[in-house]
C-alpha positions in Angstrom: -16.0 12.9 -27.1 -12.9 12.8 -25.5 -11.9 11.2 -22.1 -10.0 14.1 -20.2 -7.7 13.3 -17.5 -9.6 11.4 -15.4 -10.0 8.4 -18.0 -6.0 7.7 -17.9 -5.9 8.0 -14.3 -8.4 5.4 -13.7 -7.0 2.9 -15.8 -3.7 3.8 -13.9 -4.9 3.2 -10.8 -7.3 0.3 -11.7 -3.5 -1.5 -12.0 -1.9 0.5 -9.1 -4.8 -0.6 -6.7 -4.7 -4.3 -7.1 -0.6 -4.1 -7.6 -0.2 -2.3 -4.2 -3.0 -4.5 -2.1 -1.5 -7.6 -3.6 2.2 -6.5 -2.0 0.2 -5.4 0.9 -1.7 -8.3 1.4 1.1 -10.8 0.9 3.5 -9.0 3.3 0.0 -9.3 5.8 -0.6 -12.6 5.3 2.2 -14.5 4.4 5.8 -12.1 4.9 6.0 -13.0 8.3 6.2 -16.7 8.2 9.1 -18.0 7.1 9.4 -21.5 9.0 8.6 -24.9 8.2 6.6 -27.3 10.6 7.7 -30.2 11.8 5.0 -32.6 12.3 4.9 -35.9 14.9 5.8 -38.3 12.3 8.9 -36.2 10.9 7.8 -34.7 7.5 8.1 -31.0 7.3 5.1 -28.9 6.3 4.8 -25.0 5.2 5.6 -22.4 5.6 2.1 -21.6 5.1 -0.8 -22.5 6.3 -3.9 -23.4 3.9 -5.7 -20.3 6.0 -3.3 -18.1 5.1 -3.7 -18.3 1.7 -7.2 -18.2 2.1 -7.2 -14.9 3.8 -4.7 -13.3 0.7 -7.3 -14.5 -1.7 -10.9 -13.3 0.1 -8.9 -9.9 0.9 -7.5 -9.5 -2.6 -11.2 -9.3 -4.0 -12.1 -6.1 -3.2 -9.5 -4.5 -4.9 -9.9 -6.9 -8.0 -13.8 -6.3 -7.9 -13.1 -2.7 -7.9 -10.9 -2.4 -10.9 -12.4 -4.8 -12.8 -16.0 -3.3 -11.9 -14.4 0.2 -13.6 -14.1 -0.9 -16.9 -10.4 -2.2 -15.6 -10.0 -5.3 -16.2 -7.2 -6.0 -17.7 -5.6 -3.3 -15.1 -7.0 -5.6 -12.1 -5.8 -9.0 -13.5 -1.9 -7.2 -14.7 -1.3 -5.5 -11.4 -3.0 -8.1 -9.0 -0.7 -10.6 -11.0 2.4 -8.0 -10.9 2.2 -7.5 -6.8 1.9 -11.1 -6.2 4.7 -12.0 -8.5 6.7 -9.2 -7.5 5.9 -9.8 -3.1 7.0 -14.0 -4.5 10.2 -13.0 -5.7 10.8 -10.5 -3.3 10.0 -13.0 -0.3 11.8 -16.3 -2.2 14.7 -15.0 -3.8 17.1 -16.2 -0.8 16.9 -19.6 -1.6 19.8 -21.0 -2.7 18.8 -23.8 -4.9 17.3 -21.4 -7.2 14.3 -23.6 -7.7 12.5 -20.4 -6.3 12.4 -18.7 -9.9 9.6 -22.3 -10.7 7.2 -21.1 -7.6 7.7 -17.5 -9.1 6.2 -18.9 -12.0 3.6 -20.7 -11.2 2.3 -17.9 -8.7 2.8 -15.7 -12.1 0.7 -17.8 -13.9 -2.0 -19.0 -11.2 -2.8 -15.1 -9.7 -3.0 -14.3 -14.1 -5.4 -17.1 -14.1 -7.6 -17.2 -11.4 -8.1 -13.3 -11.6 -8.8 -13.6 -15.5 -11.7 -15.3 -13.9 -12.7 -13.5 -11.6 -12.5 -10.2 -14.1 -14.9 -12.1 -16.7 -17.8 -13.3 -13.7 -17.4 -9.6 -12.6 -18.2 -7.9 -15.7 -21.0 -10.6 -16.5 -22.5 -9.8 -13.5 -22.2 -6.4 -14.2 -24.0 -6.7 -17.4 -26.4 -9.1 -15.8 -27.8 -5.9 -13.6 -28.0 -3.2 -16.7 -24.4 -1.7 -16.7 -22.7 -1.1 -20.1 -19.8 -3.9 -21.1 
């Protein structure tokens, strides 16, 4: 049997989703602050806030539940790991040390890790409740 058009559109989309909320979300969350805080003893904190973060994560999840619920998962953990790489460099790259390119990185490999996770306790939760693999 063969797939049609709608089985390559929702594999498109299952990356598209995740890339695009992932841009979204970062610009949300974290694109407008772009300041370092100066606390009372005279270190330097930031620019963002532990809650911040937080928020990016919980409101990424939908859109990484969603494709990876569809039989997407690789498209949820590529494109969720594409538009958080992709908002990084875009929001970093005027640094003039150039040490932005390691934070690049390590948001490359952290979002490709922690939603490789969250792909796999998706899809065993939805064979838990009956659904095909």
């Amino acid at each position: 049997m063969t797939q049609g058009p709608r089985g390559p559109l929702i594999r498109l989309l299952s990356f598209l989703v995740p890339a695009a909320a992932a841009l979204a979300m970062w610009a949300a969350w974290l694109g407008w602050d772009q300041h370092r805080d100066e606390r009372p003893d005279g270190t330097t904190t930031g620019p963002y806030a532990a809650w911040q973060v937080i928020g990016l994560l919980l409101t990424l999840l939908p859109a990484v539940y969603w494709a990876a619920s569809r039989h997407g998962a690789a498209g949820a953990v590529l494109g969720t790991t594409a538009g958080l790489t992709g908002a990084a460099y875009y929001d970093w790259s005027d640094d003039a040390s150039g040490l932005f390119v390691i934070g690049v990185g390590l948001v490359m490999l952290g979002s490709l890790a922690v939603t490789a996770v969250v792909c796999a306790l998706v899809r065993a939760a939805g064979r838990g409740r009956g659904r095909r693999p």
